[in-house]
Short mmCIF file of C-alpha atoms in Angstrom, two decimals:
data_model
loop_
_atom_site.label_atom_id
_atom_site.label_comp_id
_atom_site.label_asym_id
_atom_site.label_seq_id
_atom_site.Cartn_x
_atom_site.Cartn_y
_atom_site.Cartn_z
CA UNK A 1 29.09 14.61 15.74
CA UNK A 2 25.47 15.45 16.41
CA UNK A 3 24.06 16.62 12.46
CA UNK A 4 23.32 20.01 12.21
CA UNK A 5 20.06 20.48 12.49
CA UNK A 6 17.83 23.76 11.85
CA UNK A 7 13.67 22.27 11.46
CA UNK A 8 12.16 19.31 12.81
CA UNK A 9 9.66 17.78 10.78
CA UNK A 10 7.24 15.39 12.40
CA UNK A 11 4.83 13.20 10.90
CA UNK A 12 1.15 13.60 12.70
CA UNK A 13 -0.79 10.91 12.64
CA UNK A 14 0.51 8.27 14.32
CA UNK A 15 3.33 10.20 14.73
CA UNK A 16 2.09 12.59 17.93
CA UNK A 17 -1.59 11.63 17.43
CA UNK A 18 -3.00 8.30 18.29
CA UNK A 19 -4.73 7.55 15.11
CA UNK A 20 -6.57 4.26 17.87
CA UNK A 21 -7.60 7.06 19.85
CA UNK A 22 -11.46 6.04 17.75
CA UNK A 23 -11.67 3.44 19.00
CA UNK A 24 -12.64 4.31 22.49
CA UNK A 25 -15.95 5.62 19.94
CA UNK A 26 -15.89 3.17 17.92
CA UNK A 27 -16.23 0.58 20.62
CA UNK A 28 -18.95 2.34 22.17
CA UNK A 29 -21.16 2.83 18.24
CA UNK A 30 -20.38 -0.68 17.91
CA UNK A 31 -19.45 -2.84 21.09
CA UNK A 32 -17.14 -5.93 20.78
CA UNK A 33 -15.70 -4.32 17.31
CA UNK A 34 -13.85 -0.89 18.44
CA UNK A 35 -10.51 -2.17 18.28
CA UNK A 36 -10.97 -3.86 15.11
CA UNK A 37 -12.28 -1.05 12.52
CA UNK A 38 -9.40 1.59 14.38
CA UNK A 39 -7.44 -1.29 12.71
CA UNK A 40 -9.08 -1.66 9.39
CA UNK A 41 -10.05 1.65 9.19
CA UNK A 42 -6.10 2.53 9.03
CA UNK A 43 -4.48 0.19 7.44
CA UNK A 44 -7.38 0.85 4.41
CA UNK A 45 -6.81 4.13 4.70
CA UNK A 46 -2.95 3.80 4.07
CA UNK A 47 -3.07 2.11 1.61
CA UNK A 48 -5.76 4.11 -0.17
CA UNK A 49 -2.96 7.35 0.10
CA UNK A 50 -0.92 4.82 -1.70
CA UNK A 51 -3.14 3.57 -4.23
CA UNK A 52 -4.74 6.30 -5.53
CA UNK A 53 -0.77 7.99 -5.39
CA UNK A 54 -0.02 5.85 -7.91
CA UNK A 55 -3.63 5.07 -9.98
CA UNK A 56 -2.97 9.62 -10.04
CA UNK A 57 -6.26 9.82 -8.39
CA UNK A 58 -5.92 12.43 -5.50
CA UNK A 59 -8.43 12.47 -3.37
CA UNK A 60 -7.72 14.54 -0.26
CA UNK A 61 -7.52 12.97 3.42
CA UNK A 62 -11.19 13.08 5.03
CA UNK A 63 -12.29 11.58 1.09
CA UNK A 64 -10.25 9.27 1.26
CA UNK A 65 -10.80 8.54 5.12
CA UNK A 66 -14.51 8.21 5.08
CA UNK A 67 -14.26 5.74 2.13
CA UNK A 68 -12.05 3.78 4.81
CA UNK A 69 -13.70 3.55 7.52
CA UNK A 70 -17.37 2.82 4.30
CA UNK A 71 -15.14 -0.39 3.55
CA UNK A 72 -13.91 -1.44 6.96
CA UNK A 73 -17.38 -1.19 8.45
CA UNK A 74 -19.22 -3.25 5.08
CA UNK A 75 -16.24 -6.04 5.75
CA UNK A 76 -16.68 -5.77 9.18
CA UNK A 77 -20.20 -6.05 8.50
CA UNK A 78 -21.39 -3.34 11.00
CA UNK A 79 -24.40 -0.69 10.00
CA UNK A 80 -23.02 2.70 9.29
CA UNK A 81 -25.12 5.18 9.20
CA UNK A 82 -25.24 9.09 8.59
CA UNK A 83 -24.77 10.43 12.05
CA UNK A 84 -22.10 7.35 13.08
CA UNK A 85 -20.15 8.37 9.92
CA UNK A 86 -20.18 12.34 11.17
CA UNK A 87 -18.85 11.08 14.50
CA UNK A 88 -15.89 8.62 13.67
CA UNK A 89 -15.12 11.83 10.93
CA UNK A 90 -15.33 13.99 13.88
CA UNK A 91 -12.90 12.69 15.96
CA UNK A 92 -9.76 12.91 13.62
CA UNK A 93 -10.25 16.43 14.47
CA UNK A 94 -9.81 15.34 18.26
CA UNK A 95 -6.66 12.45 18.70
CA UNK A 96 -5.20 12.64 20.55
CA UNK A 97 -1.88 13.32 21.26
CA UNK A 98 1.11 10.92 22.67
CA UNK A 99 2.74 11.67 26.23
CA UNK A 100 5.41 11.60 24.97
CA UNK A 101 4.90 14.01 21.92
CA UNK A 102 3.57 16.75 24.37
CA UNK A 103 6.46 16.32 26.69
CA UNK A 104 9.11 16.12 23.92
CA UNK A 105 7.84 20.24 22.19
CA UNK A 106 7.48 20.97 24.91
CA UNK A 107 11.54 21.21 25.76
CA UNK A 108 12.61 20.64 22.04
CA UNK A 109 15.52 23.76 22.47
CA UNK A 110 15.44 26.06 20.17
CA UNK A 111 14.56 25.15 17.46
CA UNK A 112 11.91 25.46 14.05
CA UNK A 113 9.77 23.05 14.65
CA UNK A 114 6.74 21.77 12.22
CA UNK A 115 4.66 18.43 10.25
CA UNK A 116 4.17 17.26 7.30
CA UNK A 117 1.10 15.56 6.82
CA UNK A 118 -1.16 13.43 4.23
CA UNK A 119 -3.93 15.50 6.23
CA UNK A 120 -6.24 17.74 4.48
CA UNK A 121 -6.22 21.61 5.76
CA UNK A 122 -9.20 20.88 7.03
CA UNK A 123 -8.69 18.02 9.26
CA UNK A 124 -5.17 19.16 9.87
CA UNK A 125 -6.36 22.51 11.67
CA UNK A 126 -8.57 21.47 13.27
CA UNK A 127 -6.71 18.48 15.09
CA UNK A 128 -3.71 20.98 15.37
CA UNK A 129 -5.57 23.62 17.36
CA UNK A 130 -7.43 20.17 20.09
CA UNK A 131 -4.56 19.85 21.24
CA UNK A 132 -2.97 23.13 22.60
CA UNK A 133 -1.02 23.05 19.94
CA UNK A 134 -1.98 26.38 18.01
CA UNK A 135 1.52 27.91 18.90
CA UNK A 136 3.46 25.13 18.48
CA UNK A 137 4.91 24.50 14.66
CA UNK A 138 6.15 27.49 12.57
CA UNK A 139 3.96 24.89 9.68
CA UNK A 140 1.64 22.84 9.37
CA UNK A 141 2.00 21.22 5.37
CA UNK A 142 -0.40 18.86 3.84
CA UNK A 143 0.47 17.53 1.12
CA UNK A 144 -2.30 19.07 -0.77
CA UNK A 145 -0.43 21.35 -1.97
CA UNK A 146 0.85 18.50 -4.10
CA UNK A 147 -1.50 16.56 -4.40
CA UNK A 148 -0.65 13.47 -3.78
CA UNK A 149 -0.08 11.43 -0.30
CA UNK A 150 3.47 10.48 1.39
CA UNK A 151 6.43 8.43 0.13
CA UNK A 152 5.62 9.86 -3.31
CA UNK A 153 9.49 12.66 -3.07
CA UNK A 154 6.89 15.90 -3.88
CA UNK A 155 5.57 15.57 -0.67
CA UNK A 156 8.96 15.79 1.08
CA UNK A 157 10.13 18.94 -0.72
CA UNK A 158 6.93 21.08 0.31
CA UNK A 159 9.70 21.09 3.68
CA UNK A 160 12.53 22.60 2.32
CA UNK A 161 10.68 24.86 0.75
CA UNK A 162 7.99 26.28 2.81
CA UNK A 163 10.38 26.63 5.54
CA UNK A 164 13.71 27.45 3.05
CA UNK A 165 15.66 24.98 4.62
CA UNK A 166 18.02 22.60 3.13
CA UNK A 167 16.47 19.46 3.39
CA UNK A 168 19.77 18.19 4.67
CA UNK A 169 18.99 20.62 7.15
CA UNK A 170 15.90 19.19 8.08
CA UNK A 171 16.00 16.31 10.98
CA UNK A 172 11.93 14.53 9.44
CA UNK A 173 10.66 11.88 12.89
CA UNK A 174 8.35 9.95 11.93
CA UNK A 175 6.65 5.98 13.67
CA UNK A 176 6.17 4.77 9.92
CA UNK A 177 9.83 2.47 8.83
CA UNK A 178 7.72 3.29 5.33
CA UNK A 179 7.54 8.18 6.06
CA UNK A 180 10.81 6.76 7.46
CA UNK A 181 12.55 5.64 4.59
CA UNK A 182 10.94 7.53 2.06
CA UNK A 183 12.46 10.92 4.27
CA UNK A 184 15.76 8.61 3.71
CA UNK A 185 15.34 8.34 0.42
CA UNK A 186 14.53 12.17 -0.54
CA UNK A 187 17.45 13.78 1.20
CA UNK A 188 17.00 14.44 4.97
CA UNK A 189 18.11 13.43 8.83
CA UNK A 190 16.01 10.77 10.08
CA UNK A 191 14.50 10.00 12.97
CA UNK A 192 12.26 6.67 13.72
CA UNK A 193 10.40 6.66 16.79
CA UNK A 194 10.13 2.58 17.05
CA UNK A 195 7.37 2.56 20.11
CA UNK A 196 6.09 -0.71 19.37
CA UNK A 197 9.32 -2.27 19.12
CA UNK A 198 8.14 -3.20 15.15
CA UNK A 199 10.62 -4.61 13.21
CA UNK A 200 11.84 -2.45 9.89
CA UNK A 201 10.47 -2.70 7.03
CA UNK A 202 13.01 -3.97 3.64
CA UNK A 203 12.50 -0.65 1.59
CA UNK A 204 16.30 -0.18 0.91
CA UNK A 205 16.94 3.07 3.27
CA UNK A 206 17.47 3.21 7.28
CA UNK A 207 16.88 5.91 9.03
CA UNK A 208 19.54 7.55 11.63
CA UNK A 209 18.31 7.12 14.31
CA UNK A 210 15.66 5.43 15.41
CA UNK A 211 14.01 6.15 19.00
CA UNK A 212 11.35 4.70 21.11
CA UNK A 213 9.94 8.38 22.48
CA UNK A 214 9.70 11.39 21.18
CA UNK A 215 11.87 12.74 24.23
CA UNK A 216 14.64 11.48 23.58
CA UNK A 217 14.86 14.32 21.07
CA UNK A 218 16.01 16.92 22.75
CA UNK A 219 18.67 15.55 23.49
CA UNK A 220 20.91 15.02 19.73
CA UNK A 221 19.53 18.11 18.60
CA UNK A 222 19.05 20.54 20.88
CA UNK A 223 22.07 23.17 20.85
CA UNK B 1 -25.15 -5.76 -25.99
CA UNK B 2 -20.69 -7.17 -26.18
CA UNK B 3 -18.16 -5.09 -25.76
CA UNK B 4 -15.57 -5.58 -28.41
CA UNK B 5 -12.89 -7.13 -27.40
CA UNK B 6 -10.00 -8.23 -28.87
CA UNK B 7 -7.67 -9.09 -26.70
CA UNK B 8 -8.28 -10.13 -23.11
CA UNK B 9 -5.17 -9.60 -20.34
CA UNK B 10 -4.76 -11.40 -17.02
CA UNK B 11 -3.74 -10.22 -13.74
CA UNK B 12 -1.11 -13.53 -13.06
CA UNK B 13 -0.11 -13.56 -9.28
CA UNK B 14 -4.05 -13.84 -7.50
CA UNK B 15 -5.97 -14.54 -10.29
CA UNK B 16 -4.60 -17.15 -12.37
CA UNK B 17 -1.94 -18.46 -9.22
CA UNK B 18 -3.25 -18.58 -6.30
CA UNK B 19 0.35 -17.27 -4.40
CA UNK B 20 -1.25 -19.00 -1.00
CA UNK B 21 0.00 -22.54 -2.47
CA UNK B 22 3.15 -21.38 -0.72
CA UNK B 23 1.31 -21.94 2.88
CA UNK B 24 2.28 -26.22 2.16
CA UNK B 25 6.55 -25.31 1.69
CA UNK B 26 6.60 -21.96 4.37
CA UNK B 27 3.75 -24.88 6.86
CA UNK B 28 7.03 -28.01 6.40
CA UNK B 29 8.94 -26.36 6.60
CA UNK B 30 7.40 -23.91 10.28
CA UNK B 31 4.68 -26.13 11.41
CA UNK B 32 2.11 -24.50 12.37
CA UNK B 33 2.70 -20.91 10.81
CA UNK B 34 2.79 -21.79 7.47
CA UNK B 35 -1.09 -19.99 6.08
CA UNK B 36 0.02 -17.12 8.90
CA UNK B 37 3.70 -16.41 6.47
CA UNK B 38 1.86 -17.11 3.76
CA UNK B 39 -0.77 -14.06 4.20
CA UNK B 40 1.98 -11.42 5.44
CA UNK B 41 3.40 -12.95 2.90
CA UNK B 42 2.27 -11.72 0.60
CA UNK B 43 1.24 -8.61 2.23
CA UNK B 44 4.26 -6.55 2.52
CA UNK B 45 5.57 -7.97 -0.79
CA UNK B 46 2.16 -5.69 -1.93
CA UNK B 47 3.07 -3.00 0.92
CA UNK B 48 6.83 -2.89 -0.87
CA UNK B 49 5.76 -2.42 -4.57
CA UNK B 50 3.47 0.25 -4.29
CA UNK B 51 5.56 2.70 -1.72
CA UNK B 52 8.96 0.95 -3.47
CA UNK B 53 6.56 3.14 -6.34
CA UNK B 54 5.61 6.11 -4.95
CA UNK B 55 9.24 6.36 -3.56
CA UNK B 56 10.67 6.39 -7.14
CA UNK B 57 13.10 3.10 -5.81
CA UNK B 58 11.69 0.12 -8.28
CA UNK B 59 13.23 -3.50 -7.84
CA UNK B 60 12.45 -5.52 -10.07
CA UNK B 61 9.73 -8.30 -8.48
CA UNK B 62 12.32 -10.75 -7.43
CA UNK B 63 13.57 -8.65 -5.01
CA UNK B 64 10.76 -7.90 -2.64
CA UNK B 65 9.30 -11.20 -2.77
CA UNK B 66 12.18 -11.51 -1.24
CA UNK B 67 12.83 -8.45 1.54
CA UNK B 68 9.15 -9.35 1.68
CA UNK B 69 9.11 -12.84 3.66
CA UNK B 70 12.26 -11.92 5.56
CA UNK B 71 10.61 -8.67 6.69
CA UNK B 72 7.59 -11.22 7.21
CA UNK B 73 9.88 -14.34 8.88
CA UNK B 74 11.54 -11.50 11.10
CA UNK B 75 7.68 -10.13 12.33
CA UNK B 76 6.70 -13.28 13.07
CA UNK B 77 9.65 -14.96 15.12
CA UNK B 78 10.66 -17.73 12.08
CA UNK B 79 14.22 -18.05 11.78
CA UNK B 80 14.66 -18.47 7.93
CA UNK B 81 18.77 -19.62 6.73
CA UNK B 82 19.95 -19.80 2.77
CA UNK B 83 18.44 -22.20 2.52
CA UNK B 84 14.55 -22.34 2.80
CA UNK B 85 14.75 -18.07 1.39
CA UNK B 86 15.72 -20.24 -1.14
CA UNK B 87 12.89 -23.02 -1.28
CA UNK B 88 10.38 -20.98 -0.39
CA UNK B 89 11.40 -17.61 -3.40
CA UNK B 90 11.31 -21.29 -5.81
CA UNK B 91 8.19 -22.10 -4.68
CA UNK B 92 6.83 -19.22 -6.88
CA UNK B 93 7.99 -20.72 -9.98
CA UNK B 94 5.37 -23.22 -9.53
CA UNK B 95 2.38 -21.73 -7.68
CA UNK B 96 -0.63 -23.80 -8.68
CA UNK B 97 -3.30 -22.88 -11.19
CA UNK B 98 -6.63 -22.28 -10.08
CA UNK B 99 -8.19 -25.08 -11.29
CA UNK B 100 -10.98 -22.08 -13.19
CA UNK B 101 -8.11 -20.85 -14.84
CA UNK B 102 -6.92 -24.39 -16.77
CA UNK B 103 -10.83 -24.47 -17.19
CA UNK B 104 -11.63 -21.05 -18.90
CA UNK B 105 -7.95 -20.86 -20.39
CA UNK B 106 -8.28 -24.28 -22.25
CA UNK B 107 -12.06 -23.19 -23.57
CA UNK B 108 -11.18 -19.64 -24.52
CA UNK B 109 -12.68 -19.01 -28.26
CA UNK B 110 -10.05 -17.59 -30.78
CA UNK B 111 -8.86 -14.13 -28.66
CA UNK B 112 -6.01 -13.12 -27.79
CA UNK B 113 -4.68 -13.62 -24.66
CA UNK B 114 -1.18 -12.09 -22.22
CA UNK B 115 -0.71 -11.90 -18.98
CA UNK B 116 -0.03 -8.07 -17.05
CA UNK B 117 1.94 -8.91 -14.36
CA UNK B 118 4.19 -7.13 -11.24
CA UNK B 119 5.87 -10.20 -11.88
CA UNK B 120 9.86 -10.19 -13.29
CA UNK B 121 10.78 -12.00 -16.34
CA UNK B 122 12.72 -14.25 -14.36
CA UNK B 123 9.86 -15.06 -12.47
CA UNK B 124 6.35 -15.38 -15.16
CA UNK B 125 8.21 -17.44 -17.58
CA UNK B 126 9.42 -20.71 -15.16
CA UNK B 127 5.50 -19.91 -13.45
CA UNK B 128 3.67 -20.11 -17.33
CA UNK B 129 5.45 -22.94 -18.34
CA UNK B 130 5.84 -25.65 -15.83
CA UNK B 131 1.80 -25.12 -14.99
CA UNK B 132 1.95 -26.01 -18.99
CA UNK B 133 0.86 -22.33 -20.24
CA UNK B 134 4.17 -21.76 -22.11
CA UNK B 135 1.63 -21.87 -25.56
CA UNK B 136 -1.72 -20.09 -23.61
CA UNK B 137 0.10 -17.29 -24.48
CA UNK B 138 0.82 -14.43 -26.47
CA UNK B 139 2.57 -11.95 -24.67
CA UNK B 140 4.09 -12.44 -20.93
CA UNK B 141 4.58 -8.46 -19.87
CA UNK B 142 5.49 -7.46 -16.96
CA UNK B 143 6.49 -4.51 -15.79
CA UNK B 144 10.41 -4.30 -15.65
CA UNK B 145 10.25 -2.80 -19.25
CA UNK B 146 8.76 0.41 -17.07
CA UNK B 147 10.40 -0.15 -13.92
CA UNK B 148 7.34 0.36 -11.75
CA UNK B 149 4.93 -1.72 -10.53
CA UNK B 150 1.07 -1.91 -10.81
CA UNK B 151 -1.26 0.75 -11.14
CA UNK B 152 0.45 3.84 -13.32
CA UNK B 153 -0.81 4.40 -15.82
CA UNK B 154 2.68 3.25 -17.73
CA UNK B 155 2.41 -0.76 -16.57
CA UNK B 156 -0.96 -0.83 -17.96
CA UNK B 157 0.07 1.17 -21.45
CA UNK B 158 2.13 -1.77 -22.56
CA UNK B 159 -0.09 -3.64 -23.15
CA UNK B 160 -1.91 -2.05 -25.65
CA UNK B 161 1.27 -1.34 -26.86
CA UNK B 162 2.39 -4.69 -27.63
CA UNK B 163 -0.47 -5.84 -27.93
CA UNK B 164 -0.92 -3.63 -31.13
CA UNK B 165 -4.73 -3.36 -29.40
CA UNK B 166 -6.29 -0.32 -28.48
CA UNK B 167 -6.63 0.22 -24.41
CA UNK B 168 -10.79 0.04 -25.17
CA UNK B 169 -10.58 -3.01 -27.15
CA UNK B 170 -8.36 -5.24 -24.17
CA UNK B 171 -10.57 -6.59 -21.39
CA UNK B 172 -8.58 -6.98 -18.57
CA UNK B 173 -8.60 -9.46 -15.88
CA UNK B 174 -7.70 -8.80 -12.24
CA UNK B 175 -8.83 -10.56 -8.61
CA UNK B 176 -7.72 -7.20 -6.83
CA UNK B 177 -9.74 -4.94 -6.46
CA UNK B 178 -7.15 -1.58 -6.63
CA UNK B 179 -5.85 -4.13 -10.14
CA UNK B 180 -9.61 -3.82 -11.47
CA UNK B 181 -10.22 -0.18 -10.57
CA UNK B 182 -6.59 0.81 -11.81
CA UNK B 183 -7.31 -1.04 -15.18
CA UNK B 184 -10.60 1.15 -14.97
CA UNK B 185 -9.00 4.64 -14.21
CA UNK B 186 -6.56 3.47 -17.63
CA UNK B 187 -9.75 2.86 -19.99
CA UNK B 188 -9.05 -0.96 -20.50
CA UNK B 189 -12.95 -3.23 -20.30
CA UNK B 190 -12.70 -4.23 -16.30
CA UNK B 191 -13.48 -7.72 -14.70
CA UNK B 192 -13.72 -8.63 -11.62
CA UNK B 193 -13.10 -12.07 -9.85
CA UNK B 194 -14.06 -11.27 -7.31
CA UNK B 195 -14.28 -16.04 -6.16
CA UNK B 196 -14.30 -15.14 -1.84
CA UNK B 197 -16.69 -13.02 -2.11
CA UNK B 198 -14.86 -9.86 -0.71
CA UNK B 199 -15.97 -5.65 -0.11
CA UNK B 200 -14.97 -3.64 -3.66
CA UNK B 201 -12.83 -0.88 -2.04
CA UNK B 202 -13.24 2.42 -2.64
CA UNK B 203 -11.32 4.34 -5.53
CA UNK B 204 -12.82 5.85 -7.44
CA UNK B 205 -13.79 3.18 -10.08
CA UNK B 206 -15.94 0.12 -9.94
CA UNK B 207 -14.88 -2.62 -12.51
CA UNK B 208 -17.70 -3.38 -15.79
CA UNK B 209 -18.75 -7.43 -14.28
CA UNK B 210 -17.73 -8.06 -11.53
CA UNK B 211 -17.56 -13.15 -11.96
CA UNK B 212 -16.88 -15.48 -9.01
CA UNK B 213 -14.66 -17.48 -11.61
CA UNK B 214 -13.12 -17.27 -14.69
CA UNK B 215 -14.99 -19.64 -16.24
CA UNK B 216 -17.87 -17.08 -16.74
CA UNK B 217 -15.65 -15.15 -19.02
CA UNK B 218 -16.20 -17.69 -22.52
CA UNK B 219 -19.46 -16.52 -22.06
CA UNK B 220 -19.58 -13.58 -21.82
CA UNK B 221 -16.67 -12.75 -23.84
CA UNK B 222 -16.96 -15.01 -26.72
CA UNK B 223 -17.23 -14.86 -30.86
#
């Protein structure tokens, strides 16, 4: 039996947009170190969102992303100047949309689509626009409204509040197991997108379905 | 001017006890993979403490440690049976005390000493006893009393509550920058032990002092 799904809510960074599309620029700026910088930058960016949330010391994703970039460059012994910082931060405004994301978003049936993201509004607006998606979503929801990051349940609550749809009728889509687990604990119907064949984390909640690509969604949530 | 310090509160795992002392056993069980298993196990263990805290889904450190071990072995494609799990979990009961920790604890002047740790009481009691430290501490405080992990401020609040000392008169000692930052945000006097020459994280709070070894403490907090 198909679940009754009235809205599909997507994680942005890593699920729709490829955060590692910054590594080409990182490689130009720091030859031989692009992928390492991209990996450490992303890992620290997530770590800082969790730590600042737990400390009760929220700063928006723009600030956290810049802090993580500075840490990553220091640790990798890459000299980072102001111009390079600006270029790398600007790369977040035009991250590549995953090919399966573009195809899925274009072919999903008449269901409301939204984004629920750690990103600050100042980051989400351009990345959505530059991907040609500014007419796609009923809502682009930033955690900034509650000043805490995923997977705090107050973040997930933003989606039913903003969309006017019960949590059980919202399907949440993320390529991060921990985000999927947080959403499942909250009460969404949850799809985990496991493009890379990763192991599931052990966090006491499992997604309802595991998909390899976003294009598999339309057959499941189609009316 | 020396700060007025009435109690010294130590992080346990990674600060007093070397969590990577499990890698010798891991290497015997999974030749060639001991260090990789030890590293991933520890990284996931911490990640799960943050994620479960944020989700409001606390499980104690024993459960989190076992879950992280299972994840790490799956990811590294190491077949883990029940006996190996029991052996690796038991290794946490007799982690090696860092040499500088042993020396520091033996030579610190007449100041109250305590542990404030993510560890469950069932883990902390044996590791302290097996290191011969069961007469050393005025209190061995587990986060289990508040069912959330560091760096949530409710954890740090346990120390002034249990010791009856104002937070500003407590010095907190950790080898984790994020733990030091959480403690500083809370209001402790903070020493960051940077044995490995790591880069400071960017979390909006700096320790009061950075030491290379715990043995440097006695000259600072001595009366």
